[in-house]
PDB file of C-alpha atoms in Angstrom:
ATOM      1  CA  MET A   4      -2.826  16.586  -0.435  1.00  0.00           C
ATOM      2  CA  LYS A   5      -3.189  13.490  -2.783  1.00  0.00           C
ATOM      3  CA  ILE A   6      -2.863  10.473  -1.375  1.00  0.00           C
ATOM      4  CA  CYS A   7      -1.958   6.806  -3.195  1.00  0.00           C
ATOM      5  CA  LEU A   8      -3.455   3.844  -1.529  1.00  0.00           C
ATOM      6  CA  VAL A   9      -2.304   0.682  -2.937  1.00  0.00           C
ATOM      7  CA  GLY A  10      -2.729  -2.811  -2.189  1.00  0.00           C
ATOM      8  CA  SER A  11      -3.735  -6.326  -2.774  1.00  0.00           C
ATOM      9  CA  SER A  12      -7.567  -7.061  -2.789  1.00  0.00           C
ATOM     10  CA  GLY A  13      -8.743  -8.909   0.173  1.00  0.00           C
ATOM     11  CA  GLY A  14      -7.425  -8.172   3.787  1.00  0.00           C
ATOM     12  CA  HIS A  15      -5.031  -6.051   2.504  1.00  0.00           C
ATOM     13  CA  LEU A  16      -7.404  -3.458   0.960  1.00  0.00           C
ATOM     14  CA  SER A  17     -10.049  -4.229   3.617  1.00  0.00           C
ATOM     15  CA  HIS A  18      -7.080  -2.767   5.787  1.00  0.00           C
ATOM     16  CA  LEU A  19      -6.802   0.637   3.985  1.00  0.00           C
ATOM     17  CA  MET A  20     -10.821   0.712   3.847  1.00  0.00           C
ATOM     18  CA  MET A  21     -10.647   0.435   7.505  1.00  0.00           C
ATOM     19  CA  LEU A  22      -9.043   3.746   7.398  1.00  0.00           C
ATOM     20  CA  GLU A  23     -11.735   5.754   5.342  1.00  0.00           C
ATOM     21  CA  ASP A  24     -12.487   8.408   7.711  1.00  0.00           C
ATOM     22  CA  TRP A  25      -8.822   9.631   7.279  1.00  0.00           C
ATOM     23  CA  TRP A  26      -8.349   9.487   3.371  1.00  0.00           C
ATOM     24  CA  ARG A  27     -12.228  10.436   2.651  1.00  0.00           C
ATOM     25  CA  ALA A  28     -11.287  13.940   3.105  1.00  0.00           C
ATOM     26  CA  HIS A  29      -8.001  13.712   0.771  1.00  0.00           C
ATOM     27  CA  GLU A  30      -7.993  13.629  -3.376  1.00  0.00           C
ATOM     28  CA  ARG A  31      -6.710  10.132  -3.809  1.00  0.00           C
ATOM     29  CA  PHE A  32      -6.437   7.435  -5.808  1.00  0.00           C
ATOM     30  CA  TRP A  33      -6.186   3.171  -5.631  1.00  0.00           C
ATOM     31  CA  VAL A  34      -3.957   0.411  -7.003  1.00  0.00           C
ATOM     32  CA  THR A  35      -4.954  -2.813  -6.601  1.00  0.00           C
ATOM     33  CA  PHE A  36      -6.235  -6.122  -8.165  1.00  0.00           C
ATOM     34  CA  ASP A  37      -9.040  -6.538 -10.968  1.00  0.00           C
ATOM     35  CA  LYS A  38     -11.453  -8.295  -8.369  1.00  0.00           C
ATOM     36  CA  GLU A  39     -14.922  -8.585  -7.373  1.00  0.00           C
ATOM     37  CA  ASP A  40     -13.926  -7.603  -3.806  1.00  0.00           C
ATOM     38  CA  ALA A  41     -12.139  -4.185  -5.216  1.00  0.00           C
ATOM     39  CA  ARG A  42     -14.789  -3.414  -7.625  1.00  0.00           C
ATOM     40  CA  SER A  43     -17.287  -3.519  -5.068  1.00  0.00           C
ATOM     41  CA  LYS A  44     -15.561  -1.861  -2.423  1.00  0.00           C
ATOM     42  CA  LEU A  45     -14.026   0.823  -4.510  1.00  0.00           C
ATOM     43  CA  VAL A  46     -17.286   1.950  -6.754  1.00  0.00           C
ATOM     44  CA  GLY A  47     -16.788   5.694  -7.504  1.00  0.00           C
ATOM     45  CA  GLU A  48     -13.135   5.445  -6.202  1.00  0.00           C
ATOM     46  CA  ARG A  49     -10.661   6.223  -8.874  1.00  0.00           C
ATOM     47  CA  VAL A  50      -8.880   2.854  -9.467  1.00  0.00           C
ATOM     48  CA  TYR A  51      -5.621   1.257 -11.636  1.00  0.00           C
ATOM     49  CA  SER A  52      -5.152  -2.191 -11.601  1.00  0.00           C
ATOM     50  CA  CYS A  53      -2.073  -3.763 -11.173  1.00  0.00           C
ATOM     51  CA  TYR A  54      -1.327  -7.408 -12.375  1.00  0.00           C
ATOM     52  CA  PHE A  55      -1.483 -10.487 -10.294  1.00  0.00           C
ATOM     53  CA  PRO A  56      -0.537 -12.811  -8.510  1.00  0.00           C
ATOM     54  CA  THR A  57       2.407 -10.867  -6.761  1.00  0.00           C
ATOM     55  CA  ASN A  58       3.644 -13.522  -4.443  1.00  0.00           C
ATOM     56  CA  ARG A  59       7.533 -14.325  -5.977  1.00  0.00           C
ATOM     57  CA  ASN A  60       6.339 -13.591  -9.388  1.00  0.00           C
ATOM     58  CA  LEU A  61       9.159 -11.510 -11.049  1.00  0.00           C
ATOM     59  CA  LYS A  62       7.157 -11.020 -14.489  1.00  0.00           C
ATOM     60  CA  ASN A  63       4.375  -9.065 -12.544  1.00  0.00           C
ATOM     61  CA  LEU A  64       6.774  -7.468 -10.544  1.00  0.00           C
ATOM     62  CA  VAL A  65       8.315  -6.116 -13.653  1.00  0.00           C
ATOM     63  CA  ARG A  66       4.871  -5.296 -14.907  1.00  0.00           C
ATOM     64  CA  ASN A  67       4.219  -3.679 -11.917  1.00  0.00           C
ATOM     65  CA  THR A  68       7.174  -1.330 -11.726  1.00  0.00           C
ATOM     66  CA  PHE A  69       6.437  -0.344 -15.324  1.00  0.00           C
ATOM     67  CA  LEU A  70       3.048   0.271 -14.419  1.00  0.00           C
ATOM     68  CA  ALA A  71       4.213   2.193 -10.936  1.00  0.00           C
ATOM     69  CA  TRP A  72       6.252   4.230 -12.650  1.00  0.00           C
ATOM     70  CA  LYS A  73       3.525   5.643 -15.748  1.00  0.00           C
ATOM     71  CA  VAL A  74       0.921   5.672 -12.685  1.00  0.00           C
ATOM     72  CA  LEU A  75       3.057   7.875 -10.371  1.00  0.00           C
ATOM     73  CA  LYS A  76       4.634  10.312 -13.228  1.00  0.00           C
ATOM     74  CA  ARG A  77       0.459  11.196 -14.265  1.00  0.00           C
ATOM     75  CA  GLU A  78      -0.712  11.152 -10.885  1.00  0.00           C
ATOM     76  CA  LYS A  79       2.345  12.967  -8.575  1.00  0.00           C
ATOM     77  CA  PRO A  80       0.697  11.580  -5.356  1.00  0.00           C
ATOM     78  CA  ASP A  81       2.445  13.501  -2.114  1.00  0.00           C
ATOM     79  CA  LEU A  82       1.898  10.118  -0.341  1.00  0.00           C
ATOM     80  CA  ILE A  83       1.619   6.459  -0.632  1.00  0.00           C
ATOM     81  CA  VAL A  84       0.004   4.339   1.575  1.00  0.00           C
ATOM     82  CA  SER A  85      -0.231   0.720   1.621  1.00  0.00           C
ATOM     83  CA  SER A  86      -0.793  -2.392   3.880  1.00  0.00           C
ATOM     84  CA  GLY A  87       0.644  -4.800   1.463  1.00  0.00           C
ATOM     85  CA  ALA A  88       1.117  -6.817  -0.026  1.00  0.00           C
ATOM     86  CA  ALA A  89       4.079  -7.403  -3.175  1.00  0.00           C
ATOM     87  CA  VAL A  90       2.459  -4.449  -5.422  1.00  0.00           C
ATOM     88  CA  ALA A  91       3.499  -1.779  -2.870  1.00  0.00           C
ATOM     89  CA  VAL A  92       6.928  -2.292  -3.311  1.00  0.00           C
ATOM     90  CA  PRO A  93       7.593  -0.811  -6.533  1.00  0.00           C
ATOM     91  CA  PHE A  94       5.374   2.174  -5.798  1.00  0.00           C
ATOM     92  CA  PHE A  95       7.134   2.730  -2.285  1.00  0.00           C
ATOM     93  CA  TYR A  96      10.760   2.280  -4.339  1.00  0.00           C
ATOM     94  CA  LEU A  97       9.880   4.583  -7.034  1.00  0.00           C
ATOM     95  CA  GLY A  98       7.602   7.070  -5.012  1.00  0.00           C
ATOM     96  CA  LYS A  99      10.433   7.937  -2.703  1.00  0.00           C
ATOM     97  CA  LEU A 100      12.539   8.507  -6.317  1.00  0.00           C
ATOM     98  CA  LEU A 101       9.922  11.018  -7.090  1.00  0.00           C
ATOM     99  CA  GLY A 102       9.506  12.583  -4.124  1.00  0.00           C
ATOM    100  CA  ALA A 103       6.560  11.076  -2.270  1.00  0.00           C
ATOM    101  CA  LYS A 104       6.138  10.234   1.187  1.00  0.00           C
ATOM    102  CA  THR A 105       5.340   6.483   2.448  1.00  0.00           C
ATOM    103  CA  ILE A 106       3.588   5.054   5.212  1.00  0.00           C
ATOM    104  CA  TYR A 107       3.797   1.162   5.238  1.00  0.00           C
ATOM    105  CA  LEU A 108       0.662  -0.009   7.841  1.00  0.00           C
ATOM    106  CA  GLU A 109       1.940  -3.700   8.772  1.00  0.00           C
ATOM    107  CA  VAL A 110      -1.371  -6.104   8.363  1.00  0.00           C
ATOM    108  CA  PHE A 111      -3.056  -7.076  11.914  1.00  0.00           C
ATOM    109  CA  ASP A 112      -2.313 -10.477  12.050  1.00  0.00           C
ATOM    110  CA  ARG A 113       1.731  -9.860  12.335  1.00  0.00           C
ATOM    111  CA  MET A 114       2.503  -9.512  16.144  1.00  0.00           C
ATOM    112  CA  ASP A 115       5.890 -10.709  16.260  1.00  0.00           C
ATOM    113  CA  ALA A 116       7.325 -11.495  12.519  1.00  0.00           C
ATOM    114  CA  ALA A 117       7.828  -8.733   9.631  1.00  0.00           C
ATOM    115  CA  THR A 118       5.991  -9.416   6.589  1.00  0.00           C
ATOM    116  CA  LEU A 119       8.211 -10.176   3.306  1.00  0.00           C
ATOM    117  CA  THR A 120       6.777  -6.571   2.079  1.00  0.00           C
ATOM    118  CA  GLY A 121       7.147  -4.699   5.244  1.00  0.00           C
ATOM    119  CA  LYS A 122      10.998  -6.094   5.101  1.00  0.00           C
ATOM    120  CA  LEU A 123      11.103  -4.981   1.594  1.00  0.00           C
ATOM    121  CA  VAL A 124       9.602  -1.353   2.379  1.00  0.00           C
ATOM    122  CA  TYR A 125      11.102  -0.661   5.331  1.00  0.00           C
ATOM    123  CA  PRO A 126      14.129   0.897   4.417  1.00  0.00           C
ATOM    124  CA  VAL A 127      12.285   3.558   2.075  1.00  0.00           C
ATOM    125  CA  ALA A 128       8.902   4.191   4.289  1.00  0.00           C
ATOM    126  CA  ASP A 129       8.935   7.527   5.985  1.00  0.00           C
ATOM    127  CA  ARG A 130       6.721   5.846   8.637  1.00  0.00           C
ATOM    128  CA  VAL A 131       5.726   2.365   9.672  1.00  0.00           C
ATOM    129  CA  VAL A 132       2.547   2.092  11.558  1.00  0.00           C
ATOM    130  CA  VAL A 133       2.058  -1.699  13.795  1.00  0.00           C
ATOM    131  CA  GLN A 134      -0.548  -2.402  15.527  1.00  0.00           C
ATOM    132  CA  TRP A 135       0.998  -4.573  18.285  1.00  0.00           C
ATOM    133  CA  ASP A 136       3.336  -3.381  20.976  1.00  0.00           C
ATOM    134  CA  GLU A 137       5.928  -6.827  20.031  1.00  0.00           C
ATOM    135  CA  MET A 138       5.991  -5.320  16.509  1.00  0.00           C
ATOM    136  CA  THR A 139       7.916  -2.266  17.446  1.00  0.00           C
ATOM    137  CA  SER A 140      11.318  -4.293  18.252  1.00  0.00           C
ATOM    138  CA  VAL A 141      10.323  -5.931  14.709  1.00  0.00           C
ATOM    139  CA  TYR A 142      10.419  -2.315  13.303  1.00  0.00           C
ATOM    140  CA  PRO A 143      12.538   0.195  15.421  1.00  0.00           C
ATOM    141  CA  LYS A 144      11.371   3.090  13.308  1.00  0.00           C
ATOM    142  CA  ALA A 145       7.517   1.873  13.728  1.00  0.00           C
ATOM    143  CA  VAL A 146       4.734   3.912  15.336  1.00  0.00           C
ATOM    144  CA  ASN A 147       2.441   1.891  17.118  1.00  0.00           C
ATOM    145  CA  LEU A 148      -1.205   3.136  16.668  1.00  0.00           C
ATOM    146  CA  GLY A 149      -2.688   0.581  18.017  1.00  0.00           C
ATOM    147  CA  SER A 150      -5.761  -1.771  16.524  1.00  0.00           C
ATOM    148  CA  ILE A 151      -7.710  -0.253  13.514  1.00  0.00           C
ATOM    149  CA  PHE A 152     -10.413  -3.038  14.460  1.00  0.00           C
TER     150      PHE A 152
END
């Protein structure tokens, strides 16, 4: 199984890094910001740099949509996993068009309301994972697997 792990640097990337016991066993590549924390955490990993800032930035949404198309056509992942933020949106929608499964992990600090990214990817996510029981009422098809911390 080939996995695309996509997310902003910082806390979103840290969430994905905490899943290392799982993703380490699979072929994978990453899509994240070209920032110091990402470069240091992903030494030795295959990484595509995406455009940022992504928060409410239409120009970078368009640029990341073209990037997503190019990367997903080349890599053909079986699964796309993200914990946000906005860069995940084009990868989830285009990934679904290309036949990939998608898993969205809502971040730990959301206990009773969805993130904007969560709201946007929920319709195309094959699985939504939350870390609090309260979040299963926000995302009815979510699975609570508890804290990853």
